[in-house]
Coordinates of C-alpha atoms in Angstrom, one line a residue:
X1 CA -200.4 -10.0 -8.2
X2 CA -197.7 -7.5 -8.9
X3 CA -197.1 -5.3 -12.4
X4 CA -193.8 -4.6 -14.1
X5 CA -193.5 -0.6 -14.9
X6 CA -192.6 0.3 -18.3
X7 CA -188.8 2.5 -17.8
X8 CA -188.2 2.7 -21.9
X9 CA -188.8 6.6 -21.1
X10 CA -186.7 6.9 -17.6
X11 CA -183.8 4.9 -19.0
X12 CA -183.7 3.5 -15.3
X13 CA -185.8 1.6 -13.2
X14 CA -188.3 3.7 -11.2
X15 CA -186.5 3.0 -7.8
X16 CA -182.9 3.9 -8.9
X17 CA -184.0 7.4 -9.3
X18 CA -183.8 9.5 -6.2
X19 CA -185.9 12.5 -7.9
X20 CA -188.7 10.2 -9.0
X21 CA -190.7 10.0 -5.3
X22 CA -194.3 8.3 -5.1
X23 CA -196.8 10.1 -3.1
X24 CA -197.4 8.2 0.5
X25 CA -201.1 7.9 -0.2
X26 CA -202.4 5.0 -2.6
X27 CA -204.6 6.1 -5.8
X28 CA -206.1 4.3 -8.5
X29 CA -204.0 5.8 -11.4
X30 CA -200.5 5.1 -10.5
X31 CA -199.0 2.1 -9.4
X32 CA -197.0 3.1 -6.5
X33 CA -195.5 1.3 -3.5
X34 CA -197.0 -2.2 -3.4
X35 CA -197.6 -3.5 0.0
X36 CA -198.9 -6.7 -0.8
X37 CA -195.9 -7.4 -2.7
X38 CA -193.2 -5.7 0.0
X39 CA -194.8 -8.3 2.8
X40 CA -194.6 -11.1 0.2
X41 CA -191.1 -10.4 -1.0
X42 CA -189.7 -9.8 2.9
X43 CA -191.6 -13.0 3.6
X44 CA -190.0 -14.6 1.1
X45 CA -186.2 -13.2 1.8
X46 CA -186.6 -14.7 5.4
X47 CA -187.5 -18.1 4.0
X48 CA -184.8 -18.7 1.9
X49 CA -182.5 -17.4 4.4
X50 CA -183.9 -20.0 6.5
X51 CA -183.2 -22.9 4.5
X52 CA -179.9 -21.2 3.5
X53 CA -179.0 -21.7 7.4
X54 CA -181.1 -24.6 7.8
X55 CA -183.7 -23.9 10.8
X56 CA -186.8 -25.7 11.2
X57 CA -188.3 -22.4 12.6
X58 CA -187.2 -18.8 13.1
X59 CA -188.5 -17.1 16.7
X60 CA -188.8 -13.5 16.2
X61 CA -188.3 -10.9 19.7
X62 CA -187.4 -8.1 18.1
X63 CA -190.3 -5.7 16.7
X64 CA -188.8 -4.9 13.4
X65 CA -188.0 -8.8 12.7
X66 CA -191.8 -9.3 13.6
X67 CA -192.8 -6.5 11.4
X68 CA -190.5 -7.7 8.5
X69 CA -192.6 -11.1 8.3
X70 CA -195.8 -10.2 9.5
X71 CA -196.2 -6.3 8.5
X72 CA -197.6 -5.9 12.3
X73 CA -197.2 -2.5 13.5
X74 CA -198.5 -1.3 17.3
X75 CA -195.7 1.4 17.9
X76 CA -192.5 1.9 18.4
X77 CA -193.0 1.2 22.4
X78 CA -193.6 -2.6 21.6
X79 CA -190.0 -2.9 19.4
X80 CA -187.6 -4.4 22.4
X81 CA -189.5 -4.9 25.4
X82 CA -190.1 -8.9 24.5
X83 CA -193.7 -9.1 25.3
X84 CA -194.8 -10.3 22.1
X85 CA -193.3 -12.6 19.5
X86 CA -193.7 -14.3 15.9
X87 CA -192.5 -18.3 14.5
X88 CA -192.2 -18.6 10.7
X89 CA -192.0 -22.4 10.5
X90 CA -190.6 -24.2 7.7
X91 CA -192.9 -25.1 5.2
X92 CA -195.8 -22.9 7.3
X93 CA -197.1 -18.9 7.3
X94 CA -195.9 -16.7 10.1
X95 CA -198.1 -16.8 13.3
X96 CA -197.9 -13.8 15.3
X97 CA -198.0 -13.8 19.2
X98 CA -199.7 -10.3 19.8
X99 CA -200.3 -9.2 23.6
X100 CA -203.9 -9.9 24.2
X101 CA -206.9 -7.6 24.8
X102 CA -207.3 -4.3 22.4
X103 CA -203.7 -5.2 20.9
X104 CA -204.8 -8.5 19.3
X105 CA -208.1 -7.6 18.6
X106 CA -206.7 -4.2 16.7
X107 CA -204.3 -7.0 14.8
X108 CA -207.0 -9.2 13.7
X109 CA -208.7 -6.1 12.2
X110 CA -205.4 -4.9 11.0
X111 CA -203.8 -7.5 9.5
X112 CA -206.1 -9.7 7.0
X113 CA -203.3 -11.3 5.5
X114 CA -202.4 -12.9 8.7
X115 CA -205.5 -15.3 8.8
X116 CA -204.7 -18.8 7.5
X117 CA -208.2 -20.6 8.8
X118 CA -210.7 -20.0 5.6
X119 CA -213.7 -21.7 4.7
X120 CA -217.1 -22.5 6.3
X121 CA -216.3 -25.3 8.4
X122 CA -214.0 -22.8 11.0
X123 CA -213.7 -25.5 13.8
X124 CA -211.9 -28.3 11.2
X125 CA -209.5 -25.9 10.5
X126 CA -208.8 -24.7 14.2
X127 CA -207.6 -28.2 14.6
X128 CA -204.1 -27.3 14.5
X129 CA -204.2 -25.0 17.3
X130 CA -204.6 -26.9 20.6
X131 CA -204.8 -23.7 22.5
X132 CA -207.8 -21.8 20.8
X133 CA -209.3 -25.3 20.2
X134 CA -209.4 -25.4 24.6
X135 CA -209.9 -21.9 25.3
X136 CA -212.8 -22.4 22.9
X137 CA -214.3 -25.4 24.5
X138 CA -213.5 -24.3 27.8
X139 CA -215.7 -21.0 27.0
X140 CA -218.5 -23.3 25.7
X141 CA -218.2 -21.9 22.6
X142 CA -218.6 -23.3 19.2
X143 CA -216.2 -22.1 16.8
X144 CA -218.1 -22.7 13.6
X145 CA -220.2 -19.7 14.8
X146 CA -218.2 -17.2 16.7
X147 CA -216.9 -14.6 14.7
X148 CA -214.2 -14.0 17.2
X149 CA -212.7 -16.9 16.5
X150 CA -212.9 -17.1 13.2
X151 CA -210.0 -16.8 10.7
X152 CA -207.4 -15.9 13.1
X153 CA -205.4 -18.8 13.6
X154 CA -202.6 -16.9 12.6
X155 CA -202.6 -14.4 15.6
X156 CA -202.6 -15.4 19.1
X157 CA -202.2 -14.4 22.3
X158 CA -199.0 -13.9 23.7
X159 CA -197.7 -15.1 26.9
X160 CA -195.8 -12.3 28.7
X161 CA -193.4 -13.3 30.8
X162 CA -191.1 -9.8 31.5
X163 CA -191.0 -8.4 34.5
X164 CA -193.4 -10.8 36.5
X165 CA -191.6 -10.8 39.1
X166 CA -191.7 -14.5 41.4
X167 CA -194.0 -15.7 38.4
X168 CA -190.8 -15.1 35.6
X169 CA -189.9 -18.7 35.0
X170 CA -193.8 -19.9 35.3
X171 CA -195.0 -17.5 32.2
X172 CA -191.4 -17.9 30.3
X173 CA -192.3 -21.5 29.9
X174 CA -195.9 -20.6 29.1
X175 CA -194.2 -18.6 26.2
X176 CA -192.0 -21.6 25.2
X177 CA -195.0 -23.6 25.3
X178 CA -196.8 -21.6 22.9
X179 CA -194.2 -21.5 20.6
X180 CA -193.6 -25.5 21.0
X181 CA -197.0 -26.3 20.1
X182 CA -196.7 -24.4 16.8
X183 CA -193.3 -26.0 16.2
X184 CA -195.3 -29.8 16.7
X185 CA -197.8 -28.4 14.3
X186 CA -195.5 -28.3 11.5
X187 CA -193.5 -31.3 12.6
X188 CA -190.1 -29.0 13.4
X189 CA -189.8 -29.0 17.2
X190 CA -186.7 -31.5 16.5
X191 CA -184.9 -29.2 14.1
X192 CA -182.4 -26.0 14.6
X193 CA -184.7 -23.1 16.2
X194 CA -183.2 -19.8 15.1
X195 CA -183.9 -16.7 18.2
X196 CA -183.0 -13.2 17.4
X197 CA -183.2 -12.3 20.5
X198 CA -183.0 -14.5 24.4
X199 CA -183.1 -13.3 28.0
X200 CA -181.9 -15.7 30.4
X201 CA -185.5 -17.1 31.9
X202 CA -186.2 -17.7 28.2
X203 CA -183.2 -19.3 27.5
X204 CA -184.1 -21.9 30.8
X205 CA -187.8 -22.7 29.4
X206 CA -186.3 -23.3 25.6
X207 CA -183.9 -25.9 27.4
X208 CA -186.5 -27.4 29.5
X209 CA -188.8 -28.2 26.1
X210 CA -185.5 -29.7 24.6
X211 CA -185.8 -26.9 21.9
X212 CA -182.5 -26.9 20.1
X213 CA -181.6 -23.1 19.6
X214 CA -179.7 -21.5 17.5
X215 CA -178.3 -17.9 16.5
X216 CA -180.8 -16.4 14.3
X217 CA -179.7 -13.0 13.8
X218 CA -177.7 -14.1 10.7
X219 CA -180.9 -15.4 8.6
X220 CA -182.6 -12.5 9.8
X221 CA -179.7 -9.6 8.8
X222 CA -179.2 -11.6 5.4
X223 CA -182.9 -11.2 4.5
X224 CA -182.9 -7.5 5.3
X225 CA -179.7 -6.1 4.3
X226 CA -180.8 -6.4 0.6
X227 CA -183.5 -4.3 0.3
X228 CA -187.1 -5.2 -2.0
X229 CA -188.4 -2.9 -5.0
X230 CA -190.7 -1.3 -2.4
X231 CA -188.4 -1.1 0.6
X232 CA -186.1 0.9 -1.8
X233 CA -189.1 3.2 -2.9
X234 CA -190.0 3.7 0.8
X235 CA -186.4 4.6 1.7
X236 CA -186.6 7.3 -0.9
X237 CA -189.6 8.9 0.7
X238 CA -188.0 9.0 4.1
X239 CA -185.3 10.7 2.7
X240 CA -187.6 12.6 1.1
X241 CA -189.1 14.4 4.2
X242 CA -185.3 14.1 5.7
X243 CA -184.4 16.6 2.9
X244 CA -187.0 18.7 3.4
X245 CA -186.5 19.0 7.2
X246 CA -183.0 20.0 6.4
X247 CA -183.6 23.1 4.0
X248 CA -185.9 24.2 6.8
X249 CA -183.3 24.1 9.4
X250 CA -180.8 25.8 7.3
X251 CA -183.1 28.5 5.7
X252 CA -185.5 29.3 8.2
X253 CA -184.7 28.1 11.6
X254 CA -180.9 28.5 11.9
X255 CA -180.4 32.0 14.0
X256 CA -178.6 33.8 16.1
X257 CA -180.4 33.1 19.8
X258 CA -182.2 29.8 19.3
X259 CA -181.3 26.8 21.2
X260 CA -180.5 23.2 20.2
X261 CA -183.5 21.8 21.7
X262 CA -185.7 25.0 19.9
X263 CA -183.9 23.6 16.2
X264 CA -185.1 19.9 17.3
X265 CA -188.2 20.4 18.1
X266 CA -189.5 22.5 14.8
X267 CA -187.8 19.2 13.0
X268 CA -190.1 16.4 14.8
X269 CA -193.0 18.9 14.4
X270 CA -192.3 19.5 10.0
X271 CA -191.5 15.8 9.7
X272 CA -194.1 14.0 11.8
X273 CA -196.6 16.2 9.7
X274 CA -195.1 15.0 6.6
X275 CA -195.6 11.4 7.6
X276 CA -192.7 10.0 9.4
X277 CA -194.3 7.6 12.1
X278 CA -192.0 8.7 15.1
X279 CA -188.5 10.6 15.4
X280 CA -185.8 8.5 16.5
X281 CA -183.6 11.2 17.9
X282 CA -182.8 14.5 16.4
X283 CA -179.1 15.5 17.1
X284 CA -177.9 19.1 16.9
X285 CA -174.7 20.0 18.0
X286 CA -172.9 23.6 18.0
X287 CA -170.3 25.6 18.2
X288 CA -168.5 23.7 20.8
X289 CA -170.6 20.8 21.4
X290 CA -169.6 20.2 17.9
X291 CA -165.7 19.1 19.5
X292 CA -165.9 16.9 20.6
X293 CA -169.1 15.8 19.2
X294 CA -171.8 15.5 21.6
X295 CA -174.1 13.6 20.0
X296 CA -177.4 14.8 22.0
X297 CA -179.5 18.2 21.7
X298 CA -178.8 20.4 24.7
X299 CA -180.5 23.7 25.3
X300 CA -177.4 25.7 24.4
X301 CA -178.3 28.7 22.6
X302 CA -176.8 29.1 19.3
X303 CA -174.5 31.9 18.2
X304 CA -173.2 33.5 15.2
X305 CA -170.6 32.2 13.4
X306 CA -171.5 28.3 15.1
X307 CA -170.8 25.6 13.1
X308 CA -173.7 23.4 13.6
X309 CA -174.2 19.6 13.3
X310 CA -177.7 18.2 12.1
X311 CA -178.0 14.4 12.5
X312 CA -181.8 13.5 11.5
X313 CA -182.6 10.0 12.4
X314 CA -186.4 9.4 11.9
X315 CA -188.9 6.8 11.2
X316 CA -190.3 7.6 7.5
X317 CA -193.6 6.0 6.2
X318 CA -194.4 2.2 6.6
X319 CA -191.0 2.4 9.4
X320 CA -188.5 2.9 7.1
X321 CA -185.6 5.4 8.1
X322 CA -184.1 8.3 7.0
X323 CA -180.7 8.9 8.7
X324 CA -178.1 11.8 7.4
X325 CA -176.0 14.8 8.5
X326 CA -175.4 18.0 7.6
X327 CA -173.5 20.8 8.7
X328 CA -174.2 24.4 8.5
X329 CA -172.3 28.1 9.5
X330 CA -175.2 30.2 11.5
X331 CA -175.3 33.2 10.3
X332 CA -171.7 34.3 9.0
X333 CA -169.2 32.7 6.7
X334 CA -167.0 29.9 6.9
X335 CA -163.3 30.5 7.7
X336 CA -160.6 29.0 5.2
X337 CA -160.1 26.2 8.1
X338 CA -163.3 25.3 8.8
X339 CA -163.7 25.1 4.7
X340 CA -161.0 23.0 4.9
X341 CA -162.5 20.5 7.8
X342 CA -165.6 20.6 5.9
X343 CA -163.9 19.3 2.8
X344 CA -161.6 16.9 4.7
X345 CA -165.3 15.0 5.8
X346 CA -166.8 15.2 2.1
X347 CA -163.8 14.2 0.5
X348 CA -163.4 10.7 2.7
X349 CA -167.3 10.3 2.8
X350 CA -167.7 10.4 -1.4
X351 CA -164.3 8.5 -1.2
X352 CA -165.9 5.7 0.5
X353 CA -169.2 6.4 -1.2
X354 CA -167.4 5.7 -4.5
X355 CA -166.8 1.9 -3.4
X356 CA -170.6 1.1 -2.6
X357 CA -170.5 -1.3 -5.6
X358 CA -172.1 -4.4 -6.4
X359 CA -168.8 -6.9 -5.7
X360 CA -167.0 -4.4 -4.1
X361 CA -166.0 -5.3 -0.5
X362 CA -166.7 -3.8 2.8
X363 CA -162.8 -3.2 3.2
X364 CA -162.9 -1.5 0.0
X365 CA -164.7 1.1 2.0
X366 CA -163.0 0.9 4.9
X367 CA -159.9 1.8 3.4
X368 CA -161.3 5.3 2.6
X369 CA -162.3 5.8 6.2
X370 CA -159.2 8.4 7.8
X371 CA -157.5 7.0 10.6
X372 CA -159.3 7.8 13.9
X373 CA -160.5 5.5 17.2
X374 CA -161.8 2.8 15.2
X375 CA -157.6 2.5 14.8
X376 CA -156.7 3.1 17.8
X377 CA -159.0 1.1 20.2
X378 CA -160.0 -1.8 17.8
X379 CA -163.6 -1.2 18.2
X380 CA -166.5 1.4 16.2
X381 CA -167.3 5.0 17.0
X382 CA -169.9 5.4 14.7
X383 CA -168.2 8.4 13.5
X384 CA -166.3 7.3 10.6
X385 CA -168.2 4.1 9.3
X386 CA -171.0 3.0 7.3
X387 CA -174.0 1.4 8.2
X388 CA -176.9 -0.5 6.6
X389 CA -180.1 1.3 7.1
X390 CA -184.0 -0.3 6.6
X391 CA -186.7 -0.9 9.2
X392 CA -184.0 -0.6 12.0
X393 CA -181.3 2.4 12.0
X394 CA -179.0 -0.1 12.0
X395 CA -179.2 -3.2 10.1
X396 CA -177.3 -6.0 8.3
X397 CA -174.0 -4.4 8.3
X398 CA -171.7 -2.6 9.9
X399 CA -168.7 -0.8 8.1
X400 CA -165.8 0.1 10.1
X401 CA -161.9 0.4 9.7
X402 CA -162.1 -1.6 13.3
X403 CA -162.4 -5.4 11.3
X404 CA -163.6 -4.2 7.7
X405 CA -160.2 -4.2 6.5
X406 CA -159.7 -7.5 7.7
X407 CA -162.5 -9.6 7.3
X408 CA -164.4 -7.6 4.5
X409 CA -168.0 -9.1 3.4
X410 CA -169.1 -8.1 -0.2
X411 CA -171.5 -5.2 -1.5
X412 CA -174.5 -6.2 -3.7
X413 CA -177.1 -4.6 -5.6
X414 CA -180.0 -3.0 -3.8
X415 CA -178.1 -2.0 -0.4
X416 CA -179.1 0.5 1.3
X417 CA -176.5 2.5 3.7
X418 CA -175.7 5.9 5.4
X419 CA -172.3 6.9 4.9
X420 CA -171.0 8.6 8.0
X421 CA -167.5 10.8 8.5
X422 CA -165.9 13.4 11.0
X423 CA -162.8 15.8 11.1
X424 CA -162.4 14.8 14.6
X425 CA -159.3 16.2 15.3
X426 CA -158.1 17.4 19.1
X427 CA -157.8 21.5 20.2
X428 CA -160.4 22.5 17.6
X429 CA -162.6 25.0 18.7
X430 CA -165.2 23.4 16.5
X431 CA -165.3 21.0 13.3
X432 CA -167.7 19.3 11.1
X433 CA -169.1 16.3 10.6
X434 CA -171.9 14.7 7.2
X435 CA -173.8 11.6 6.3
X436 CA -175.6 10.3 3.3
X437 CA -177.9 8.0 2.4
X438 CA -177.0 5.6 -0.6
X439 CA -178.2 3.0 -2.6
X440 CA -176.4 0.5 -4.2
X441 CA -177.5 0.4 -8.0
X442 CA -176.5 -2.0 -10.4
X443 CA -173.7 0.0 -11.5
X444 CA -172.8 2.0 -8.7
X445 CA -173.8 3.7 -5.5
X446 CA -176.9 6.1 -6.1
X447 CA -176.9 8.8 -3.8
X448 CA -180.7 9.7 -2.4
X449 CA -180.1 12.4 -0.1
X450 CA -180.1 15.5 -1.9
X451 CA -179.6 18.6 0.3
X452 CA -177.2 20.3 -1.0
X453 CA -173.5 20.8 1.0
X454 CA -171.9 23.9 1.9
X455 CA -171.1 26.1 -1.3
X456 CA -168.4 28.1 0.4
X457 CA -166.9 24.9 0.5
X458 CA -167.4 22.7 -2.1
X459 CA -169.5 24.9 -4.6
X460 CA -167.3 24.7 -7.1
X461 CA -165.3 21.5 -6.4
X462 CA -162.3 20.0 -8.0
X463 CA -162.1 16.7 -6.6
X464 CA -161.8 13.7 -9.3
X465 CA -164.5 11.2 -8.8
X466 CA -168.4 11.0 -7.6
X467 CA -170.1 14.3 -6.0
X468 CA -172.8 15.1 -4.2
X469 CA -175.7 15.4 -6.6
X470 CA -176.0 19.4 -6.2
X471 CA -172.0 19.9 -7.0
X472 CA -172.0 20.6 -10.8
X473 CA -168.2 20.0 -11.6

């Protein structure tokens, strides 16, 4: 069950507003971020994908594909190491293969929804798993009475199979086997099999079970590059803390004599307080690790008159990110050229900002995008691009003058991207580089980041077109 909000008084849907933010914790007076609802509408994004791309069964590797179906959350050491997995079958709920011991037993607590057996007679609806059905019998145990085993058919323990050494190819097929048995439960281990992600001994055992496997990266990045109600509310309140972090850094931290490393750590202290669950990566760069960009903190101290490079990337509350850049002067007014860099960035970042519209194109952006290496080498930098953000840092879409321009995909409602430029010129001493994070509304991009930019430089700006939310023009 899910309620509509009443936005007569707003003018706007409650998610399209940057300044309206929920609190993080639930309460009984205001309807805030639904979870029930965000797992059932991600659930149901990956399903139609899957007909859309017609695949018997998605196999899930990756942890934020596994989180987006199943909500499961263990940490962010779990994400890519492949020792747990999840199948959505057609026409079926999402099992989850969680490594056994504490971890499954935590997920059983944790995760209610994920318990398809129900009713009093347990053992006539364990019947579709072969596996707890033996280990059960095995154990001598009757399943009508052991609370262990009840309700959980839809988590199971997962067959590791990395770094086993001599034993690889014996537990990789244990893995496929698990996963064959569910596909025979639902009558699809003769359809297309979409992987997100294979390692080689996988890759053998699938062939050996005659599993027909197919790409399934592109269902997956369809369902999550158009973000939910509540996946857009959660953005907000990552970007939330993100902004917060930032006037910190610029009005308290920023001096004379502290080092890169110093400015970095106060940020993962502030925002892990505030509720992110872990900080990606924390990048400051000054003075001349700002040209070229090194994109790392370093323990350089920082000195007056520094132009300094903040690039937060975090993990806000229930995983989604925050991910923008800011640029500040330590301690001493900007000179007329670095004003002049600084507006060069935000003048091609709102440029291509402007174009986040539904029906727009990704070259539409693109096109914005100054001429740098993208150009000349064919390929991305991640300097001057765009990039769908979610439950990943990057997700869905990619937005570069590298193939945008020639093989553009289309913007729709309910995007979510950072926005990302440079004035990365040769011989500078130092230069400037910013980032936003925007959502696509219905009639236009809605900017959600809202620390303000540099007045020296753009204070009082001129420029026809969008601005920055803090530029009165």
């Amino acid at each position: 069950m899910s309620y509509e909000l009443d936005h007569a008084f707003l003018g706007k849907p409650h998610h399209q507003l940057p300044r309206r933010v929920y609190a993080a914790q639930g309460c009984d007076w205001q309807y805030r971020v639904d979870y029930e609802r965000l797992r059932r509408q991600r659930l149901e994004k990956a399903r139609e994908q899957m007909e859309i791309h017609d695949l018997g069964a998605l196999v899930l590797y990756a942890g934020a594909n596994i989180r987006y179906i199943t909500g499961s959350y263990q940490g962010n050491w779990k994400y890519n190491i492949n020792i747990r997995y999840a199948v959505l079958p057609r026409g079926g709920d999402p099992i989850l293969f969680e490594t056994a011991g504490s971890d499954m037993q935590c997920a059983r607590i944790d995760l209610p929804w994920m318990h398809k057996t129900r009713g009093s007679n347990i053992a006539e609806g364990l019947k579709g798993s072969a596996a707890i059905a033996a280990g059960a019998k095995e154990r001598k145990i009757d399943p009508n009475n052991d609370p262990g085993l009840m309700m959980r058919d839809g988590i199971r323990p997962a067959m590791t199979w990395q770094w086993a050494e001599s034993a690889v190819p014996y537990m990789a097929e244990r893995m496929v086997a698990s996963i064959y048995e569910v596909l025979k439960e639902y009558g699809v281990e003769k359809e297309k099999v979409g992987i997100d992600n294979l390692d080689m001994p996988s890759l053998d055992a699938f062939r050996k079970f005659n599993i027909n496997i197919v790409n399934g990266w592109p269902a997956m990045s369809a369902a999550r590059v158009v973000k939910t109600i509540d996946e857009i509310e959660l953005l907000k309140q990552s970007s939330t803390i993100g902004d917060a972090a930032m006037w910190h850094i610029k009005h308290e931290w920023l001096k004379p004599g502290v080092t890169e490393r110093q400015i970095e750590a106060k940020v993962h202290e502030l925002m892990l307080r505030l509720g992110c669950e872990i900080i990606y990566d924390i990048i400051v760069a000054s003075g001349g690790n700002t040209s070229p960009y090194r994109r790392w903190a370093t323990d350089k101290i920082i000195r007056q008159g520094d132009l300094v490079i903040i690039d937060i990337n975090a993990v806000g509350p229930s995983g989604y990110f925050i991910d923008y850049v800011r640029c500040f002067k330590c301690a001493a007014k900007m000179t007329q050229k670095e004003i002049d860099l600084y507006k060069q960035t935000y003048d091609s970042m709102y440029a291509g900002i402007e174009m986040l519209k539904p029906g727009n194109s990704t070259a539409d952006v693109a096109a914005k995008f100054p001429e740098y290496d993208d150009d000349t080498y064919g390929t991305v930098t991640l300097q001057q691009f765009a990039h769908s953000i979610g439950i990943t840092l990057y997700e869905g879409m990619w937005i570069s003058r590298a193939y945008s321009l020639s093989q553009p995909a289309e913007i729709k409602e309910n995007m979510y991207f950072a926005i990302e430029t440079f004035a990365g010129h040769p011989l500078l001493e130092q230069t400037t580089r910013l980032e936003e994070n925007v959502l696509v509304g219905p009639d236009g991009p809605v900017v959600f980041t809202l620390m303000e930019h540099m007045e020296e430089a753009v204070g009082n700006y001129s420029r026809p077109g969008m601005h920055h939310p803090s530029i009165q023009v």
